[in-house]
Amino acid sequence: MRFSLLMAAALAAVSPQASAQVRTPTMSPLQLQPTANGVMLVTTMTPRGAADTLQRAFVARHATNMLLCDPRCKPVNELPLGNPTAFGPSTSHRVIVGGKFQPGQKLHFIMQFASGVSVVEAVVTPNAP
């Protein structure tokens, strides 16, 4: 129920009437890299204008965690975005989605920023050899 309300709010936020007001960060193509118990988001986010923060990342039927790794990883309620900010296994900013996923599988994220909401799609990449 909560996810459907969030999806409705996200779709309303990106409607043609609201799109002129929403200034969410731009993102490079999103990929999901397999981890031990799920997948990790790999992308680069660039705020439009002033600095922004990633406040939440939702995926239907899956737990998500935002981590700040400096020097050790710890869960946080929001991630500050610089100009630009990389997300991935060798960066300080990480978003992890728990569960079992197949290469090529697509997940839809609802990304809540201080500046607005974006709905984006990411694809699970194959495991590295």
Tab-separated table of C-alpha atoms in Angstrom:
chain	number	residue	atom	x	y	z
A	1	MET	CA	0.000	0.000	0.000
A	2	ARG	CA	2.743	2.456	0.959
A	3	PHE	CA	4.644	1.812	-2.281
A	4	SER	CA	1.543	2.475	-4.410
A	5	LEU	CA	1.022	5.799	-2.634
A	6	LEU	CA	4.655	6.699	-3.245
A	7	MET	CA	4.374	5.677	-6.898
A	8	ALA	CA	1.287	7.850	-7.296
A	9	ALA	CA	3.101	10.778	-5.683
A	10	ALA	CA	6.138	10.204	-7.897
A	11	LEU	CA	4.060	10.083	-11.068
A	12	ALA	CA	2.255	13.248	-10.024
A	13	ALA	CA	5.619	14.917	-9.440
A	14	VAL	CA	6.786	14.146	-12.974
A	15	SER	CA	3.512	15.043	-14.667
A	16	PRO	CA	3.698	17.689	-17.432
A	17	GLN	CA	2.229	20.340	-15.134
A	18	ALA	CA	4.817	19.699	-12.396
A	19	SER	CA	7.840	18.977	-14.608
A	20	ALA	CA	8.695	22.649	-15.040
A	21	GLN	CA	9.048	22.952	-11.254
A	22	VAL	CA	10.971	19.710	-10.610
A	23	ARG	CA	14.745	20.088	-10.863
A	24	THR	CA	15.977	16.639	-9.816
A	25	PRO	CA	19.601	15.658	-10.494
A	26	THR	CA	20.620	14.258	-13.855
A	27	MET	CA	21.863	10.656	-13.791
A	28	SER	CA	24.104	8.597	-16.036
A	29	PRO	CA	22.526	5.289	-17.145
A	30	LEU	CA	21.806	3.266	-14.013
A	31	GLN	CA	23.242	-0.211	-13.621
A	32	LEU	CA	22.930	-2.715	-10.800
A	33	GLN	CA	26.051	-4.680	-9.890
A	34	PRO	CA	25.506	-8.016	-8.081
A	35	THR	CA	26.665	-8.234	-4.445
A	36	ALA	CA	26.564	-11.039	-1.867
A	37	ASN	CA	22.912	-10.452	-0.873
A	38	GLY	CA	21.504	-8.229	-3.601
A	39	VAL	CA	22.640	-5.536	-6.017
A	40	MET	CA	24.418	-2.186	-5.760
A	41	LEU	CA	23.413	0.885	-7.765
A	42	VAL	CA	26.154	2.164	-10.096
A	43	THR	CA	25.637	5.644	-11.561
A	44	THR	CA	26.713	9.276	-11.382
A	45	MET	CA	24.286	11.959	-10.192
A	46	THR	CA	24.739	15.650	-10.898
A	47	PRO	CA	22.521	18.184	-9.096
A	48	ARG	CA	20.951	20.915	-11.201
A	49	GLY	CA	21.891	24.202	-9.657
A	50	ALA	CA	22.392	24.157	-5.891
A	51	ALA	CA	23.587	21.102	-3.970
A	52	ASP	CA	20.943	18.427	-3.421
A	53	THR	CA	20.460	15.314	-1.283
A	54	LEU	CA	19.157	11.827	-2.013
A	55	GLN	CA	16.633	11.283	0.774
A	56	ARG	CA	15.175	7.893	-0.151
A	57	ALA	CA	15.447	5.177	-2.785
A	58	PHE	CA	12.506	2.743	-3.114
A	59	VAL	CA	12.154	-0.473	-5.110
A	60	ALA	CA	8.895	-2.446	-4.973
A	61	ARG	CA	9.055	-5.555	-2.746
A	62	HIS	CA	12.743	-5.074	-1.903
A	63	ALA	CA	14.590	-3.510	1.019
A	64	THR	CA	16.968	-0.689	0.113
A	65	ASN	CA	19.779	0.815	2.150
A	66	MET	CA	21.688	4.021	1.580
A	67	LEU	CA	25.263	3.839	2.861
A	68	LEU	CA	27.976	6.428	3.387
A	69	CYS	CA	31.369	4.710	3.333
A	70	ASP	CA	34.027	7.008	4.767
A	71	PRO	CA	36.075	5.046	5.813
A	72	ARG	CA	33.598	2.368	6.983
A	73	CYS	CA	30.110	1.917	5.574
A	74	LYS	CA	27.203	3.015	7.758
A	75	PRO	CA	23.495	3.389	6.977
A	76	VAL	CA	22.307	6.982	6.590
A	77	ASN	CA	18.960	8.723	6.130
A	78	GLU	CA	20.204	10.890	3.257
A	79	LEU	CA	23.191	11.197	0.953
A	80	PRO	CA	24.568	14.630	0.007
A	81	LEU	CA	25.163	15.116	-3.702
A	82	GLY	CA	28.128	17.085	-4.962
A	83	ASN	CA	28.831	18.095	-8.528
A	84	PRO	CA	28.951	15.222	-9.674
A	85	THR	CA	28.593	12.319	-7.210
A	86	ALA	CA	29.499	8.748	-8.162
A	87	PHE	CA	27.656	5.734	-6.727
A	88	GLY	CA	29.238	2.280	-6.814
A	89	PRO	CA	31.505	-0.270	-5.139
A	90	SER	CA	34.604	1.933	-4.968
A	91	THR	CA	32.845	5.161	-3.906
A	92	SER	CA	31.693	6.606	-0.606
A	93	HIS	CA	28.021	6.794	-1.739
A	94	ARG	CA	26.171	3.493	-2.105
A	95	VAL	CA	22.589	2.296	-2.539
A	96	ILE	CA	22.041	-1.434	-1.940
A	97	VAL	CA	18.904	-3.404	-2.861
A	98	GLY	CA	18.429	-6.710	-1.055
A	99	GLY	CA	17.192	-9.837	-2.813
A	100	LYS	CA	18.014	-12.305	-5.568
A	101	PHE	CA	18.279	-10.916	-9.090
A	102	GLN	CA	19.107	-12.228	-12.562
A	103	PRO	CA	21.412	-10.539	-15.112
A	104	GLY	CA	19.314	-8.374	-17.439
A	105	GLN	CA	16.532	-7.957	-14.869
A	106	LYS	CA	15.128	-4.420	-14.667
A	107	LEU	CA	14.191	-2.646	-11.444
A	108	HIS	CA	12.257	0.604	-11.166
A	109	PHE	CA	13.449	3.030	-8.518
A	110	ILE	CA	11.587	5.903	-6.963
A	111	MET	CA	14.326	8.360	-6.009
A	112	GLN	CA	13.295	11.066	-3.576
A	113	PHE	CA	15.567	14.113	-3.582
A	114	ALA	CA	15.287	17.369	-1.673
A	115	SER	CA	14.475	18.946	-5.059
A	116	GLY	CA	11.774	16.443	-6.104
A	117	VAL	CA	11.052	12.851	-7.098
A	118	SER	CA	12.312	10.813	-10.074
A	119	VAL	CA	11.234	7.390	-11.319
A	120	VAL	CA	14.151	5.610	-13.010
A	121	GLU	CA	14.987	2.157	-14.325
A	122	ALA	CA	18.186	0.183	-13.716
A	123	VAL	CA	19.388	-3.105	-15.224
A	124	VAL	CA	21.262	-5.872	-13.377
A	125	THR	CA	24.662	-6.452	-15.018
A	126	PRO	CA	26.224	-9.921	-15.318
A	127	ASN	CA	28.717	-11.021	-12.667
A	128	ALA	CA	32.302	-10.175	-13.503
A	129	PRO	CA	34.458	-13.256	-14.304
